[in-house]
Each structure stands twice: as structure tokens, then as C-alpha cells.
Amino acid sequence: MPMDKKVRTNSLGGGAVALTIAKGITIILNMLTGMLLSRFRSVEEYGTYSQLLLTISLVSSLIMLGLPNSINFFLARAETPLERKGFLSTYYTVSTFLAAFMGGMLLLAIPLIEQYFGNNQIKDFDYFLLLYPWTAVTIASVANLLVVYGRTKRLMVFNIAHSVVTLVSVLVAKWLGLNFQWYMKFLLAGQIAITLWVFLQLHSLERGIRPKVEWALLKRVFSYSIPLGLAAFVGTITVDVDKLMIGHFLGTEEMAYYTNAGKELPLTLLSTSLTAVLLPQIAILNKKNQGKDAIALWGTAIKLGYLVLCFFVTACVVFAPQIITVLYSEKYLMGAPIFCIYSLVLLFRVTYFGMMLSATGRTKAILWTSILTMVLNMVLNWLLYAWLGFVGPALATLVSIAAVQIIQLILTAKEMKCTFWAVFPWSFCGKCTLLNALWGTPIYLLVRFLKFGVSMTDIAICIGIGAVVAVIYAFCVRKKAMNLWRALNAAKQYQTNDSI
């Protein structure tokens, strides 16, 4: 098939909707998986599971050297099939090698991991530490890959299938009455199957991909990705240092409480979908020296995402005990304050604040701001943990994340030669926050005054209240939301290159 027939010309909004629908289904499946896992497994087992994933996440963000970030940048700019094949061959060869190295390093580090968390069960999952990094790294690349090629429908199917496989591993283990060890084996087997599917997707998009490395290209890729990779590692430390502290000082069960309560709910599906389809377009606009158009397009996406996200964040704070009970059961209620704080963190996930810096190649700026935030977060973690105990590290995460976003916006304004107030829709987001505070505050006080608990009746009443407020809110913002949607779809969409 000629390459030009592979072009996809969906609108930006249409692409975002497709991804949002897929992510919505994926969210439901993943939340169901989390609900079942929290109920079927003991708190200690869930804590061990959290420690394994946290360790892999930290090591992966360091060892992978930011390679996944290079897909949008280099593949979108590739102008010939030969360039695309050269990049993809190099990318998957190097990423597979790094993942294998990572698994071996984790095996050697098992005694240190056990000592840090005070958990002697870690060694029982050596196979998981060896193979899971490879599956996680490979699966993480498919979203960027399919978005660049415009295969949003295929990405929908892939994400849903991935979530179904994860859910099935929980159900099969429960149905057969298997222990936690066997559940982890089922989970890993499913991840390996999905990973092999990724390579089939790659083969269908670009035939002729071979295990090889183009060293000149790799040097350019690392020049771009290493600063982003170090920034990602620093960002991971910034986000997870609180869990590291809780896991070290308070033990495995307390880490389970904190991990579930501190798990950022996937409420940013619209924002992340918009970011996914916008990033290649903004990179091209900046390449064409159309910075003002890029900022305007970015601002429109932020407004639309914030309009939706702010409502759900407010609802999470108002109905925190009821939501925790529905998601994880009553045994995790002690994490309610952590849940509220992490719900506020979601407001800073409305977009990728380093998008303009990344699109213009200013990856070192992203790195240095992330390092500054990590240092701030580590200091605040110690201070606030000593002062406030269990909730201190969560507050430190909120403050540090807010700090890095502000700093990145300052640098973005300087790079784009505009004012700090022009680079982000401050006024719009402020008014939206006020609108949600006006409904959230009285409902919060009413729920506490009437002493609604976590019984089925009380939860049903809270759901009813939330549904009524949601209808009223939707009525109030519908015109603004539609105008933003029209503006987003009216934006000109550029093809990622001339031949894909």
C-alpha cells in the first residue's frame, strides 16, 4: 500500500474524542481491576504489589533515558519512509536492550529493596522484577506511535484490550482460588502477550523494521531525550518520594493505605487526550514559526480540559470517604485526607506544562526546573512529615508540583516572547475554580453536617446529590464548552509529515 494512503485526517477534536472514549472505557476497566484487587488481596499483599511497581517505575524512568519522549518529536518530523524505519529500528533495539539491563539490575538489587522497605517477600517476585520492565517500556511506546500515525481507532482497541487482559488476570486468580504469587504470574503473562501485540502493530505500520542501531541518529535522539529522561526521573522522584518515605518509615500496610488513597484518579482523560493530539501539531507550528498560533491552540485545549476537570476534582474532595469506600473498600478510609490532597494535584494535570519548551527543543530547561522541584519536594517531605506525619508528604507533593508548573510557564513565556499572563488562561481558570467552590463548599458542609457515612444508603444519597449538581453545572457551562470545542476543531490540522 502506498504510504500516502496511510494518512489520517481526523480533526484535532475528533482525535481527542476518539482517545477520550477509549480512555473512558479503559478507566472503567482499570478502576474495576483496582476495586477487585483491593478487596481480593490483603492490605499487606497490596502493599508488596505497590512496592514492586514503585521500584520498577523509579528505575525505569532513569534507565530509559527519556527514549519514549523521542517518538513524537523524531517520528513526526521524519520526511521519508527510510527515515521512519531507521528511527523505529533504532528506538526499539535500544529500548529492548535497556529494559533487559534494567531487569538484571533489579534482580541484583533485591536485597537492598527488601532492606529499604523492610519486606522480605520481595525476593519471591524476582521473575516479575526481571520481565515486567520490558513489558512496561514497550507498551508505553504504543500510544505515541499510533498517535503519530493517526491510528486513534487502533489505539482505542489496544488500550481496551490491555485493560481487559489485566482485569481477567484478577478474575481468573480469584475464580481459581489462587494465591498472590499466582496472581502476579497471571498478570505478567498478560503483559507479555500485550507486548508481543505491540510488535505486531509496529510491523503492520512499517515493514522492514530490523534490530539495528543507527549511531548518528542515536546520538541526536539521546541529545533530545536524555534531558527529558532525567527530567522524567526527577519528576518521578518528585511524585513518589512521599510513597518512598511512607514505605520506609511506616511499613508495608501503611504504604498500601497511602498508595491507594494517593493514587491519582484518571479524571484527566480529556486533558491527556487533547495533549496527545496537540503535541505533534504544536511541534509543527513552532517549526513553522507560528508561535502565537501554537499558544492560542494550547490555551483553547487548557480551557476545555479545566472546565471538565475542575468539577470532578471538587466532587472528589466533597465526597472523599464515599468514593474511597466504593473504589477500595472501607479498610482504606484512613487515607481520606491523602485522597483529597491528591485530588487537588489533578488540577495541575490539566495539560503538559512543558509542552512549548519540549516542542521548541528546550529540554534542558525542563530538566533543570524538574531538579529544582525534586529538591524542594524532598526538603518539604522531611519537614512536613516531621510536623504533620501521614499527610505531610502529600502536601509536599502538591506544593512542589505547583512550583514546577509555575516555573515552566515563566520559561515558556520567555521562550515564546510573550508575557507570563498571556501564556496561560489564568482568568478563565480562576473563574472556573470560583464557580466550583461556590457549589462545592455548601455541599461539603451539608454532607458533614448531616453526617453521611459510607453505608450503601448514604453512598446512594451522595451519588444522587452529585448527579443533580452535575446536571446544573453542565447547564451553566454548556455554551462556553461548545464554543471552545468549535474553536478547537476550527484550528488547522497539519500532517505530521508529507508521506505518512
XYZ file of N, CA, C and O in Angstrom, residues 307 435 439 469-481:
64
model
N -12.355 23.089 32.408
C -13.787 23.212 32.647
C -14.374 21.892 33.135
O -15.245 21.872 34.014
N -16.372 29.176 40.445
C -17.683 28.580 40.203
C -17.820 27.248 40.921
O -18.856 26.965 41.546
N -20.317 25.863 44.540
C -21.198 24.722 44.784
C -20.555 23.720 45.732
O -21.258 23.061 46.516
N -26.088 18.103 40.991
C -25.136 19.200 40.825
C -24.479 19.135 39.458
O -24.261 20.169 38.804
N -24.162 17.927 38.996
C -23.522 17.767 37.688
C -24.415 18.289 36.561
O -23.944 18.948 35.629
N -25.709 18.010 36.649
C -26.648 18.491 35.625
C -26.699 20.020 35.631
O -26.677 20.665 34.572
N -26.768 20.612 36.818
C -26.814 22.070 36.929
C -25.522 22.692 36.391
O -25.548 23.683 35.657
N -24.400 22.094 36.734
C -23.100 22.598 36.280
C -22.989 22.521 34.759
O -22.537 23.470 34.101
N -23.413 21.388 34.200
C -23.360 21.215 32.748
C -24.221 22.260 32.047
O -23.844 22.798 30.994
N -25.383 22.557 32.626
C -26.263 23.581 32.053
C -25.589 24.954 32.080
O -25.701 25.731 31.120
N -24.865 25.252 33.147
C -24.225 26.564 33.307
C -23.061 26.765 32.328
O -22.828 27.883 31.869
N -22.326 25.696 32.032
C -21.100 25.856 31.235
C -21.250 25.362 29.804
O -20.289 25.396 29.035
N -22.444 24.921 29.416
C -22.598 24.262 28.120
C -22.215 25.167 26.955
O -21.549 24.725 26.003
N -22.628 26.445 26.993
C -22.337 27.344 25.881
C -20.839 27.584 25.750
O -20.292 27.567 24.636
N -20.184 27.807 26.876
C -18.736 28.033 26.842
C -18.008 26.798 26.334
O -17.075 26.901 25.518
N -18.431 25.636 26.792
C -17.787 24.397 26.370
C -17.953 24.182 24.865
O -16.997 23.782 24.179
